PDB file of C-alpha atoms in Angstrom:
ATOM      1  CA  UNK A  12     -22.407  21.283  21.080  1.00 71.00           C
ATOM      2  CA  UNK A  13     -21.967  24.663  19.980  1.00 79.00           C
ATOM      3  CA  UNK A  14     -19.486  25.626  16.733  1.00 80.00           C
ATOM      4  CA  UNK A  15     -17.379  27.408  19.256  1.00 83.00           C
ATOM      5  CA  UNK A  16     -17.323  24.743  21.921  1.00 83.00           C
ATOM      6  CA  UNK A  17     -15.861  22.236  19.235  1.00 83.00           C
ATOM      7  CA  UNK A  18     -13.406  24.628  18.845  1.00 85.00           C
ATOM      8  CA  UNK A  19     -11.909  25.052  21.607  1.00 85.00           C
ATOM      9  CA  UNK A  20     -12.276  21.238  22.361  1.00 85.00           C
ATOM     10  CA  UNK A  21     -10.524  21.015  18.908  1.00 87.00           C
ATOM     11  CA  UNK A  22      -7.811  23.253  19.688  1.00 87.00           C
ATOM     12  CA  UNK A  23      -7.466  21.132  23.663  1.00 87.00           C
ATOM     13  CA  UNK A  24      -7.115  17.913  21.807  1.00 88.00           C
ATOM     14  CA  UNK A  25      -5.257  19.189  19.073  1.00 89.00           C
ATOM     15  CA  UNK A  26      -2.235  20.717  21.211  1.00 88.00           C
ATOM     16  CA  UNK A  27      -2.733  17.550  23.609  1.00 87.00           C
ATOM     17  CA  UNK A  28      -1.750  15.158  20.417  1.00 88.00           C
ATOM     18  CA  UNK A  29       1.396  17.190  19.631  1.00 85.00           C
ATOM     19  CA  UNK A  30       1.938  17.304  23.104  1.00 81.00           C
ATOM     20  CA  UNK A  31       3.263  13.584  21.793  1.00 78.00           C
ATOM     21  CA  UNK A  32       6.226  14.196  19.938  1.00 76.00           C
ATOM     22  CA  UNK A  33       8.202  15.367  22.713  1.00 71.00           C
ATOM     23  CA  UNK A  34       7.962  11.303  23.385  1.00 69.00           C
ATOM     24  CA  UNK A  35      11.807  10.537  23.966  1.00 73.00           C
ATOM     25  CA  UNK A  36      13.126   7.011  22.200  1.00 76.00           C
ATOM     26  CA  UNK A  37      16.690   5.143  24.007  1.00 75.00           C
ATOM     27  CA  UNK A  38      19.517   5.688  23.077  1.00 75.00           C
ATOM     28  CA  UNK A  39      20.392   2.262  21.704  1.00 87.00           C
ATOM     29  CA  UNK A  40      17.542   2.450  19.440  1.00 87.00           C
ATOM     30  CA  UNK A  41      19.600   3.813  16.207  1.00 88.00           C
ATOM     31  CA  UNK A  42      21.996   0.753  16.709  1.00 90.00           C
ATOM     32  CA  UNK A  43      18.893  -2.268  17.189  1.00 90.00           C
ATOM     33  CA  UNK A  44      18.078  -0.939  13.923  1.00 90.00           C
ATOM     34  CA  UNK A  45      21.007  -0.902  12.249  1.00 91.00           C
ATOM     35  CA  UNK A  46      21.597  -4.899  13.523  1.00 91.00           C
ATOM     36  CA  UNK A  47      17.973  -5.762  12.451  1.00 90.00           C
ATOM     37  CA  UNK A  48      18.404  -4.313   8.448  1.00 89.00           C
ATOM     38  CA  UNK A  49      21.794  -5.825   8.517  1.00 88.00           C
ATOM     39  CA  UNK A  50      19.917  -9.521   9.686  1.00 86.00           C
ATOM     40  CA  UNK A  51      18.100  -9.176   7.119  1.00 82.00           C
ATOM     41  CA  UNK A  52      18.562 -11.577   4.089  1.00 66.00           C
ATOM     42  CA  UNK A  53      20.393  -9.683   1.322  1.00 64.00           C
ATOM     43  CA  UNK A  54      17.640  -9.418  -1.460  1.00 52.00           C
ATOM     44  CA  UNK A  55      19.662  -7.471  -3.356  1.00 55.00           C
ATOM     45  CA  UNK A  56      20.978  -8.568  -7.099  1.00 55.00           C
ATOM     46  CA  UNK A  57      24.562  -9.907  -7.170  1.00 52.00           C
ATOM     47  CA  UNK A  58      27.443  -8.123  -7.442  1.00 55.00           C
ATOM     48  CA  UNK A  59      29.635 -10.129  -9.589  1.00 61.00           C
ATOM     49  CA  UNK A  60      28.453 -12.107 -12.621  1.00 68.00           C
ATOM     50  CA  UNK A  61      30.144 -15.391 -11.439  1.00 70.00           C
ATOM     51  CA  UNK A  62      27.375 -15.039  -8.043  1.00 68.00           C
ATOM     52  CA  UNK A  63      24.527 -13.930 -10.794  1.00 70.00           C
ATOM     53  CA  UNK A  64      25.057 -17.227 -13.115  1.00 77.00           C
ATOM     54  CA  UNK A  65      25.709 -19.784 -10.122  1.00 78.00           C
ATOM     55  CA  UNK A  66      22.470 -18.718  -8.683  1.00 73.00           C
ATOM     56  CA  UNK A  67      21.022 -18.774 -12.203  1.00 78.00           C
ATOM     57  CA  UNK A  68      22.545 -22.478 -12.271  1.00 85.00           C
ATOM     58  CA  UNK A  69      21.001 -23.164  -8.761  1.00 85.00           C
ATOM     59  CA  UNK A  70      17.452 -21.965  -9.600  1.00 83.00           C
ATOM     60  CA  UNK A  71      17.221 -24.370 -12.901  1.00 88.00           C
ATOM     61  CA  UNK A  72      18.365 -27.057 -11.343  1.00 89.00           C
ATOM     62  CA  UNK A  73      15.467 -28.332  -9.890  1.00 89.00           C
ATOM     63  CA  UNK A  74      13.593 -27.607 -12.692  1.00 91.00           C
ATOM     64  CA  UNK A  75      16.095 -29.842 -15.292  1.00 92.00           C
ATOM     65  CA  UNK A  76      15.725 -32.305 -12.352  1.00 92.00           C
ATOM     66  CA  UNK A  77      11.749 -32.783 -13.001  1.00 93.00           C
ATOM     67  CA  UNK A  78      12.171 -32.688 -16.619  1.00 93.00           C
ATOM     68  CA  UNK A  79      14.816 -35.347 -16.460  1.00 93.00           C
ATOM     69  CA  UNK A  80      12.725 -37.609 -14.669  1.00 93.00           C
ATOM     70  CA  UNK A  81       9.332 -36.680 -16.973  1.00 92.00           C
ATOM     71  CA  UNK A  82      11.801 -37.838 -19.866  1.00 90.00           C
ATOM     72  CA  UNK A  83      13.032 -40.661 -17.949  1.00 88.00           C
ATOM     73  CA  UNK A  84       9.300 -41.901 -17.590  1.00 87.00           C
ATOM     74  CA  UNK A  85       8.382 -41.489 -21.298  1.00 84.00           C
ATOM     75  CA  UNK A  86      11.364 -43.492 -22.573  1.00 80.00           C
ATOM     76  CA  UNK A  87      10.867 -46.419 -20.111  1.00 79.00           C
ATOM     77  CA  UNK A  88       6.618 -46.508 -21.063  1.00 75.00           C
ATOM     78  CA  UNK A  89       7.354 -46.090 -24.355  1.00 72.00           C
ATOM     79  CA  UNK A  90       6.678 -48.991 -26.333  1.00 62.00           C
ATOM     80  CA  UNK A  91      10.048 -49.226 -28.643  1.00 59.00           C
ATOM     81  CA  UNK A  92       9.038 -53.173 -30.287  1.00 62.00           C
ATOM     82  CA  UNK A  93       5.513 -52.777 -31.421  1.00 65.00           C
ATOM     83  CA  UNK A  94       6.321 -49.540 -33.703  1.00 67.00           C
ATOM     84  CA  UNK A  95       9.441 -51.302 -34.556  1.00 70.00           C
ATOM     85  CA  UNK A  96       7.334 -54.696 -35.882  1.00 70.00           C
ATOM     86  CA  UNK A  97       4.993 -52.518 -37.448  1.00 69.00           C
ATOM     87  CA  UNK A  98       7.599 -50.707 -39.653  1.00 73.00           C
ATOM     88  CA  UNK A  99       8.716 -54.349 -40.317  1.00 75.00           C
ATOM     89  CA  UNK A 100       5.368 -55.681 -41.738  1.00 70.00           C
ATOM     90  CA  UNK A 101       4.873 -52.227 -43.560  1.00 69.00           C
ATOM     91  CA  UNK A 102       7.968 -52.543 -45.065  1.00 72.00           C
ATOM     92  CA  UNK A 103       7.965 -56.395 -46.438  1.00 71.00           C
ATOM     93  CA  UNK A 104       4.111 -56.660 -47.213  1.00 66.00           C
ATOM     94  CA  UNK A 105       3.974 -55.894 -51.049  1.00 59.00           C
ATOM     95  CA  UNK A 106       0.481 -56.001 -51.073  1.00 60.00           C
ATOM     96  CA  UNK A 107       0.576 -53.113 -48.327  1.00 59.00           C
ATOM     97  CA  UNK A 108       2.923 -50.844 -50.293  1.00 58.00           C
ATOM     98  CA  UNK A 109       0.821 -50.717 -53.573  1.00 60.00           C
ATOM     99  CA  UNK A 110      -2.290 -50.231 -51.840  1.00 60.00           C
ATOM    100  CA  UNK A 111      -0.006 -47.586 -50.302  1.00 58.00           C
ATOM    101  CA  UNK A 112       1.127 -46.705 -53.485  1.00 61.00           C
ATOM    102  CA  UNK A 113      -2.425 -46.004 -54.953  1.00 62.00           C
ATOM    103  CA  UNK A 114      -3.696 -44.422 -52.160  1.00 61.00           C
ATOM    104  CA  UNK A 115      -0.713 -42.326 -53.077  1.00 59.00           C
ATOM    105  CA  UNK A 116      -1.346 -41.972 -56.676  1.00 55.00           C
TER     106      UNK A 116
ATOM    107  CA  UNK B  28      28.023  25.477   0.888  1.00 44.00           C
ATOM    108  CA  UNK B  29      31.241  23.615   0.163  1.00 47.00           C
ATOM    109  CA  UNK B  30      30.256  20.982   2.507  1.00 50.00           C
ATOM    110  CA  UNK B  31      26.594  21.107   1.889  1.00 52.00           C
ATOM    111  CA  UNK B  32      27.128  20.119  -1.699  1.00 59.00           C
ATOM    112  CA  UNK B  33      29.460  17.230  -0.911  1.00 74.00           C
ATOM    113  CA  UNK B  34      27.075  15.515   0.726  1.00 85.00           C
ATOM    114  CA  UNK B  35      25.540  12.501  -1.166  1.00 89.00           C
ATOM    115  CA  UNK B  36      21.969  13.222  -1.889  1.00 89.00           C
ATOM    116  CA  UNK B  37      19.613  10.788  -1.391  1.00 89.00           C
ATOM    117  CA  UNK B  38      19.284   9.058  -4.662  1.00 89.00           C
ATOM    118  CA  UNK B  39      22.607   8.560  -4.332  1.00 89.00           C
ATOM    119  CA  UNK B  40      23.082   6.490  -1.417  1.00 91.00           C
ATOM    120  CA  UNK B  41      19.860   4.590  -2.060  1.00 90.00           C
ATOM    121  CA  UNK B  42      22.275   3.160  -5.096  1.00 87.00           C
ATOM    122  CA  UNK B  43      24.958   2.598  -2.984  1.00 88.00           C
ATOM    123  CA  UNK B  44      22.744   0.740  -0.653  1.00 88.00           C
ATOM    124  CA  UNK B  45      21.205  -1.338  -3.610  1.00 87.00           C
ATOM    125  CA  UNK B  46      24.530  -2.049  -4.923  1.00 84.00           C
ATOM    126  CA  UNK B  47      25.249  -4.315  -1.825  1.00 83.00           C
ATOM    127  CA  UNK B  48      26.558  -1.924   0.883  1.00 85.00           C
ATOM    128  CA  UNK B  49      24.025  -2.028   3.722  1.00 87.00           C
ATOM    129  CA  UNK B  50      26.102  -0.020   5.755  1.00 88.00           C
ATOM    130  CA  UNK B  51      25.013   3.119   3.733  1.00 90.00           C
ATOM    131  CA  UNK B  52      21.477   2.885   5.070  1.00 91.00           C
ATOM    132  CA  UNK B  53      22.968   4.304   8.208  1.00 92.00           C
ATOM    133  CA  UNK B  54      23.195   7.631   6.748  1.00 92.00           C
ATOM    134  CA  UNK B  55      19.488   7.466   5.617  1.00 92.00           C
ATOM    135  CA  UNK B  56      18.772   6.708   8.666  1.00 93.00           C
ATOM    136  CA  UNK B  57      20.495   9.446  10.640  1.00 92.00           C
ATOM    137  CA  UNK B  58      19.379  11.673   8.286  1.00 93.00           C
ATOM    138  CA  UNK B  59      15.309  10.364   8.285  1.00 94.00           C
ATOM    139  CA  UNK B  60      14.811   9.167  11.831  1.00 91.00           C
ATOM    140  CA  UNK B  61      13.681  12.947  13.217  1.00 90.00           C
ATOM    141  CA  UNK B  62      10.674  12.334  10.692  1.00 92.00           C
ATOM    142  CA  UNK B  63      10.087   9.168  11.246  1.00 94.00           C
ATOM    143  CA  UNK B  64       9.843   9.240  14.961  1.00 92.00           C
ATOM    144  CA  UNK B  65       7.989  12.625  14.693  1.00 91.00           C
ATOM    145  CA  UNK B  66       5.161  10.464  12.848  1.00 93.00           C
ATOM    146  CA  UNK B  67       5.049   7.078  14.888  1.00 93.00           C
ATOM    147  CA  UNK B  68       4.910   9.284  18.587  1.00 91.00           C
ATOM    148  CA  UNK B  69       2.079  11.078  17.841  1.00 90.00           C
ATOM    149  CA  UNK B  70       0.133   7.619  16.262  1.00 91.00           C
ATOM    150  CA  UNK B  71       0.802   4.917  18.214  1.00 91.00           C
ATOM    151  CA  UNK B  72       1.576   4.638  22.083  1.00 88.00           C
ATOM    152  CA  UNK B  73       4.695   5.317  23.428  1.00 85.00           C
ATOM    153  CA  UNK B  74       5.221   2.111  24.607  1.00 86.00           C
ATOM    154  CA  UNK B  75       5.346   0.725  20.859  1.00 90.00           C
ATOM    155  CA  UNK B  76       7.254   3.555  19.199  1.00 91.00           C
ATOM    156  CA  UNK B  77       9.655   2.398  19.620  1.00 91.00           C
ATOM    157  CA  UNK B  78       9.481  -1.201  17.194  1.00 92.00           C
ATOM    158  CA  UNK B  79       7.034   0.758  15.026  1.00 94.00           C
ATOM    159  CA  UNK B  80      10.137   2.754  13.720  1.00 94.00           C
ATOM    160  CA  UNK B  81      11.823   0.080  13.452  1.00 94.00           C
ATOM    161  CA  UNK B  82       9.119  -1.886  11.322  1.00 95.00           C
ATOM    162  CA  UNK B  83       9.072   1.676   9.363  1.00 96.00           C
ATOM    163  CA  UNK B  84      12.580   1.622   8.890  1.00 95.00           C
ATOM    164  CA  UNK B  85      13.118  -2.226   7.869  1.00 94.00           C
ATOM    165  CA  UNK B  86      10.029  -1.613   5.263  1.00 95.00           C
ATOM    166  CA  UNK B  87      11.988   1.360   3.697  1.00 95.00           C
ATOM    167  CA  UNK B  88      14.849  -0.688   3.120  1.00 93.00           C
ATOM    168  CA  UNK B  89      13.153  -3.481   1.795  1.00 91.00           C
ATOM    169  CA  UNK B  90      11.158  -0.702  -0.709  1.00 91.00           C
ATOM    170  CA  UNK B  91      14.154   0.771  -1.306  1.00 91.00           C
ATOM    171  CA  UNK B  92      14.285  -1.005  -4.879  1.00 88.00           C
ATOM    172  CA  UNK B  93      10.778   0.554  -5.737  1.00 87.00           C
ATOM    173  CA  UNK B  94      11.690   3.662  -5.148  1.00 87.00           C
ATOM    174  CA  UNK B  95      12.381   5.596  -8.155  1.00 76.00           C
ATOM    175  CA  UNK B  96      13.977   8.715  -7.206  1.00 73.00           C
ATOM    176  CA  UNK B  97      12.188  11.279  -9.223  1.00 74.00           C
ATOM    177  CA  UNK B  98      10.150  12.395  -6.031  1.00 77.00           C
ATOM    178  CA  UNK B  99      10.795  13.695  -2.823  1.00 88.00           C
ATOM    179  CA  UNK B 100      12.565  11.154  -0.497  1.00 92.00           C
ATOM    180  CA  UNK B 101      11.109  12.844   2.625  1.00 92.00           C
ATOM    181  CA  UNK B 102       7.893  12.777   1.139  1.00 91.00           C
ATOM    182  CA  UNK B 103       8.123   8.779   0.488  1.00 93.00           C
ATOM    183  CA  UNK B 104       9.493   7.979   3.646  1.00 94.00           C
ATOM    184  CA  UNK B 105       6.969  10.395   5.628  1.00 94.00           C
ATOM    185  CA  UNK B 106       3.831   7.899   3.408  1.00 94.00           C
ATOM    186  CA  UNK B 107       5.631   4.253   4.547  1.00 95.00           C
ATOM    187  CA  UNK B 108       5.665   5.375   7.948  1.00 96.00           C
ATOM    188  CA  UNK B 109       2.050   6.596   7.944  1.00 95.00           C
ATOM    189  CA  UNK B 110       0.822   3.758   6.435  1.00 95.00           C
ATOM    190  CA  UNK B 111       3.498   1.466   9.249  1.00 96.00           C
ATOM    191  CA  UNK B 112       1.609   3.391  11.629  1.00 95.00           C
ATOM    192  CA  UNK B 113      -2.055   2.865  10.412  1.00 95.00           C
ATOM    193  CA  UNK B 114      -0.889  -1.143  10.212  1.00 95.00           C
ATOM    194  CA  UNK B 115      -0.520  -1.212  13.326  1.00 94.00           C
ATOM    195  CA  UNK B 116      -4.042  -0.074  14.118  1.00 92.00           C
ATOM    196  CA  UNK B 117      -5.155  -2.319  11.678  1.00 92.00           C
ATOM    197  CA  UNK B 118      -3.356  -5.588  13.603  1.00 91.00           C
ATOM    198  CA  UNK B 119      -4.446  -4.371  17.176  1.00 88.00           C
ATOM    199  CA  UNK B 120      -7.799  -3.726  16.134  1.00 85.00           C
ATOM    200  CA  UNK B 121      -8.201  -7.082  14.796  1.00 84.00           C
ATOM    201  CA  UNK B 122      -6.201  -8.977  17.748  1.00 80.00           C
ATOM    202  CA  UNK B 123      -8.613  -7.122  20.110  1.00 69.00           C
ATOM    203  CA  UNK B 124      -5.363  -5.444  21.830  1.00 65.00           C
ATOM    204  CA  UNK B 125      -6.466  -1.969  21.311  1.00 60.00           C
ATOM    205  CA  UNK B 126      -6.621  -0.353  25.218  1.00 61.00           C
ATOM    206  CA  UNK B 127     -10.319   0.422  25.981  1.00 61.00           C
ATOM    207  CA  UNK B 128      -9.701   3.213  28.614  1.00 65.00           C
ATOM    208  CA  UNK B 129     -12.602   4.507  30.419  1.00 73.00           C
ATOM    209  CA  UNK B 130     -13.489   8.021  31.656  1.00 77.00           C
ATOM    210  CA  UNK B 131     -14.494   9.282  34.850  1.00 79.00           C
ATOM    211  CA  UNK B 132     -16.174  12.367  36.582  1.00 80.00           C
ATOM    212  CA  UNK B 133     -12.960  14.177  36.235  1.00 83.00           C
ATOM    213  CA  UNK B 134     -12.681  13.940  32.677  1.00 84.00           C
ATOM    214  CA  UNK B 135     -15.880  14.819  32.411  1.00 82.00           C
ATOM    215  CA  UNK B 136     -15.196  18.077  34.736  1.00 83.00           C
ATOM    216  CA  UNK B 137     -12.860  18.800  32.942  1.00 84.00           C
ATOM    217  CA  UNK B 138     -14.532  18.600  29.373  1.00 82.00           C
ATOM    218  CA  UNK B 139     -17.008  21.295  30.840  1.00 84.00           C
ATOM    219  CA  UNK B 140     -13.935  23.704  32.155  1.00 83.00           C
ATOM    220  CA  UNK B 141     -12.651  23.493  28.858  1.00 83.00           C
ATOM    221  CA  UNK B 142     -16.083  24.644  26.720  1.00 82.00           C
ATOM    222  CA  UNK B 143     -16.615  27.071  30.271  1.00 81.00           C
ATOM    223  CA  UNK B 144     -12.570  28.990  29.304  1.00 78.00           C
ATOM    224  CA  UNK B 145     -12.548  31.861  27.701  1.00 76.00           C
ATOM    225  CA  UNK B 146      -8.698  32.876  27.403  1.00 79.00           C
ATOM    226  CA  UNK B 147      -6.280  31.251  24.852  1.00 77.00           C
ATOM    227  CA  UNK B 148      -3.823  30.771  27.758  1.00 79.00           C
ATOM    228  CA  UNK B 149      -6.259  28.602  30.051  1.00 79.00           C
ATOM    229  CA  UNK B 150      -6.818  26.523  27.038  1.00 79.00           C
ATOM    230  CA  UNK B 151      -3.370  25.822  26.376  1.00 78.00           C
ATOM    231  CA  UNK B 152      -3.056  24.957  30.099  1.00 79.00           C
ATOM    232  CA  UNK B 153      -5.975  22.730  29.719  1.00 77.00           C
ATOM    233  CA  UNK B 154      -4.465  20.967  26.992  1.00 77.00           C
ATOM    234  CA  UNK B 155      -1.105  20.300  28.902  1.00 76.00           C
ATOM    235  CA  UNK B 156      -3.027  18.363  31.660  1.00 79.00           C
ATOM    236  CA  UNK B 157      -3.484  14.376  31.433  1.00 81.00           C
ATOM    237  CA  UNK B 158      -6.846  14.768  31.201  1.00 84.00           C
ATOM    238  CA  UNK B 159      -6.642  16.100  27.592  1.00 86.00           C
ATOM    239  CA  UNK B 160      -4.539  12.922  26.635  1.00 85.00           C
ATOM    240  CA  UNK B 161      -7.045  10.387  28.234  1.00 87.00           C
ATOM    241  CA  UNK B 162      -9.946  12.038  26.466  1.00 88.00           C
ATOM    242  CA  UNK B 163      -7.794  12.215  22.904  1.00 88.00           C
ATOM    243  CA  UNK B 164      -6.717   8.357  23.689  1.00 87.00           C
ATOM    244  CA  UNK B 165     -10.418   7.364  24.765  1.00 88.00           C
ATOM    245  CA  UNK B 166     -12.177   8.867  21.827  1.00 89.00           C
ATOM    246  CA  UNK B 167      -9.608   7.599  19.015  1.00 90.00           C
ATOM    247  CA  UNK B 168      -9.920   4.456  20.567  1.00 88.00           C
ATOM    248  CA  UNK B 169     -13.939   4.408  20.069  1.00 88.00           C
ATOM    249  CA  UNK B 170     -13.185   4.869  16.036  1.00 90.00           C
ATOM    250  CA  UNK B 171     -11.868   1.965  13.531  1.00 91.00           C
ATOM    251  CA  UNK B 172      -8.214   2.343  12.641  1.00 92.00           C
ATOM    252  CA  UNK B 173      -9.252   3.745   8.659  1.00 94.00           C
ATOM    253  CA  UNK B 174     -11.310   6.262  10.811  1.00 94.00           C
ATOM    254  CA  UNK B 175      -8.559   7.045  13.230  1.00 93.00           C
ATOM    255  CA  UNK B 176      -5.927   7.344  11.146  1.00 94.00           C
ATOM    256  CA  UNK B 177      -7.952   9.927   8.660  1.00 95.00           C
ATOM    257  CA  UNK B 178      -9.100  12.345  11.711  1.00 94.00           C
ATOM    258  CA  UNK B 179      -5.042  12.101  13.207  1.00 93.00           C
ATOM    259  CA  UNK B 180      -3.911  13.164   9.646  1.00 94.00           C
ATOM    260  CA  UNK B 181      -6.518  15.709   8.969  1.00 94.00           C
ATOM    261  CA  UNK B 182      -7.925  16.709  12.159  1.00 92.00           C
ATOM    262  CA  UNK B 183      -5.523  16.909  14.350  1.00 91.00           C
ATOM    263  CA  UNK B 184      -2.371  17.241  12.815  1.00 90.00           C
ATOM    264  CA  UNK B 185      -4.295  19.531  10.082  1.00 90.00           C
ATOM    265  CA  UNK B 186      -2.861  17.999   6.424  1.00 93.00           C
ATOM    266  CA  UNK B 187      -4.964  18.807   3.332  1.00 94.00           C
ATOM    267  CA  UNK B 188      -7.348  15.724   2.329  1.00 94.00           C
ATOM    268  CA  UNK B 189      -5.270  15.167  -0.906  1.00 94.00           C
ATOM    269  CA  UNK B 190      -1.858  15.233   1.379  1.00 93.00           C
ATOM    270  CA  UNK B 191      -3.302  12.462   3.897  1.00 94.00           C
ATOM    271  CA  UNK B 192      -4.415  10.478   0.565  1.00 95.00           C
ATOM    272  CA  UNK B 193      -1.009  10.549  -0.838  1.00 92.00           C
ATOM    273  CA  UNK B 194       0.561   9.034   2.047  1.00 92.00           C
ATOM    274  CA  UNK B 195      -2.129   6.488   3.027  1.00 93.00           C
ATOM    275  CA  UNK B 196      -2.295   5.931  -0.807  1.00 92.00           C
ATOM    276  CA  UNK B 197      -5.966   5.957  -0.496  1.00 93.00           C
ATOM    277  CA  UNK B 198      -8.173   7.942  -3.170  1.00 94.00           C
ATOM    278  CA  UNK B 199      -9.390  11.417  -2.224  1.00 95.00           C
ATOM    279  CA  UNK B 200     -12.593  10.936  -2.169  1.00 95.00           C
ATOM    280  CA  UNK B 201     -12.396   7.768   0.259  1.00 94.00           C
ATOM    281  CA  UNK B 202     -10.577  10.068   2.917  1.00 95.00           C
ATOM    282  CA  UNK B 203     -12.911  12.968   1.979  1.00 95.00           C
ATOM    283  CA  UNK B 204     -16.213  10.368   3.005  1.00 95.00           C
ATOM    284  CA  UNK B 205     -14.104   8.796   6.285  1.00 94.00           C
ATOM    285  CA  UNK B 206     -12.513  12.713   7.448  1.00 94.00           C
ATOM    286  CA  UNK B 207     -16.301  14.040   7.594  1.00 95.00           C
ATOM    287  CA  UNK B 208     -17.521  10.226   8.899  1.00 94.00           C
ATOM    288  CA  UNK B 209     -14.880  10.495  11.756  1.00 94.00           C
ATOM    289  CA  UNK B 210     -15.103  14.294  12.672  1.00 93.00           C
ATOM    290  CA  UNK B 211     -19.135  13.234  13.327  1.00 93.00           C
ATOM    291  CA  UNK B 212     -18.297  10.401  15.157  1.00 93.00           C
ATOM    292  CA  UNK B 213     -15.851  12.195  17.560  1.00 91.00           C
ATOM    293  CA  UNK B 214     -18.112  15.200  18.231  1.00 90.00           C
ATOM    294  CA  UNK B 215     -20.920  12.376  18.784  1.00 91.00           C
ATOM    295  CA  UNK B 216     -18.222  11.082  21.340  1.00 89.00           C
ATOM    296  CA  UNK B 217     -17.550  14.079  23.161  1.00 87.00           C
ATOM    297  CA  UNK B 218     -21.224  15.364  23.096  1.00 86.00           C
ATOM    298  CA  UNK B 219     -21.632  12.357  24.867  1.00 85.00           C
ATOM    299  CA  UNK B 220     -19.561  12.488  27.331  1.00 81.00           C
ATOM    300  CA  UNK B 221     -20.391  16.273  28.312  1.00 78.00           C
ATOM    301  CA  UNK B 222     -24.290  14.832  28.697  1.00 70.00           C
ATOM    302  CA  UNK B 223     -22.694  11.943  30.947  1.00 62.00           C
TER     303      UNK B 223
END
């Protein structure tokens, strides 16, 4: 194709594809928009600081939920009596305290 | 000018609409719609312009706390609805939905009165008929939606390469490469159908 040819075919298509814009829309279409953006879930911060901290609250409550139970589950496996009986022995063994007592000194 | 200046600008009701009032996006979009429809008729079929503005407009909303306000409002809306537009390529492209039309004799007639014209005037004439838009719509619909959306920008509607970069957000040189890529691909195209 000659540099001419494309061109003209350039300056067809061209003015075809504007041709485009004279597209008309209905007239409801400003108002469907309006009701979809106002469907939309406000993502937008809080107005008043009473709505900011309860959804602070809300968001860490699940979270103080799984640490509560992760606490819950190291109190119950923890083994209270042995460390208690061992403190005992430690504590009434004379021999044990001045071996601790030189290991100290 | 008295009433010009009492008019909120932009920036300003972009604020009001962050601050909670939703109904102020009205006025942005009274005010941006012209543009916005100007931009998804001439890139997507007329049968979808329809929801593509309105994808364009629900996007701009939910950006609306990105933007910053130090450029040109216009200009950011104009890029969101390019790049709504060149989404949508993207999506029918991949679901296969994108309308393979096919030519006849008559476009093909008509391809040869067009190179044959010689006066402005019968071009423009050739250009109104439905011919021209079957041709257009068959040719863009040979080329990927990055390469259709770079020759629409530059090609046809004429923007510099660093304008059509800005609002696909795309580095220069990448629509540089795909604007000559395309152009050779559509002259390919039309060669071919002139041959037949």
């Amino acid at each position: 194709m000659k540099k001419e040819d494309h061109l003209k075919m350039r300056k067809v298509l061209t003015t075809a594809y504007r041709e485009k814009e004279k597209a008309l829309v209905g007239d409801l279409w400003q108002t469907r928009v309006m009701a979809h953006i106002k469907s939309l879930e406000s993502f937008y911060p809080a107005t008043s600081y009473l709505e900011s901290f309860e959804r602070f609250v809300w968001r860490l409550a699940p979270v103080v939920c799984v640490l509560l139970l992760i606490l819950a589950a190291f109190f119950i496996h923890m083994d209270f009596i042995s460390e208690y009986e061992m403190a005992k022995i430690f504590f009434e063994d004379p021999a044990d305290i001045s071996l601790f007592q030189q290991m100290l000194f | 000018m008295g009433k010009e200046s009492l008019k909120p600008t932009d920036a300003e009701i972009v604020s009001q609409v962050l601050k909670g009032s939703v109904n102020a996006f009205e006025s942005l979009l009274i005010r941006h719609k012209d543009l916005v429809l100007k931009i998804a008729k001439k890139h997507v079929p007329y049968d979808d312009v329809e929801e593509t503005t309105q994808e364009v407009f629900v996007r701009i909303y939910q950006s609306l706390p990105t933007y910053k306000g130090k450029g040109d409002f216009k200009q950011w809306v104009s890029s969101i609805s390019v790049r709504t537009c060149y989404d949508y390529w993207r999506k029918a492209y991949r679901s296969r939905e994108v309308p393979i039309s096919s030519l006849t004799e008559r476009h093909q007639g008509w391809l040869e009165q067009v190179i044959s014209e010689e006066s402005e005037h019968a071009l423009e004439e050739k250009a109104s008929q439905k011919e021209a838009r079957e041709v257009l719509d068959w040719a863009l619909g040979k080329l990927s939606a990055e390469d259709r959306t770079v020759l629409e920008l530059v090609y046809l509607e004429g923007l510099s390469v660093k304008e059509a970069a800005d609002a696909l957000g795309w580095s220069v040189a990448n629509v540089k490469v795909r604007s000559f890529r395309s152009r050779r691909k559509l002259k390919k195209l039309l060669q071919g159908l002139i041959k037949g």
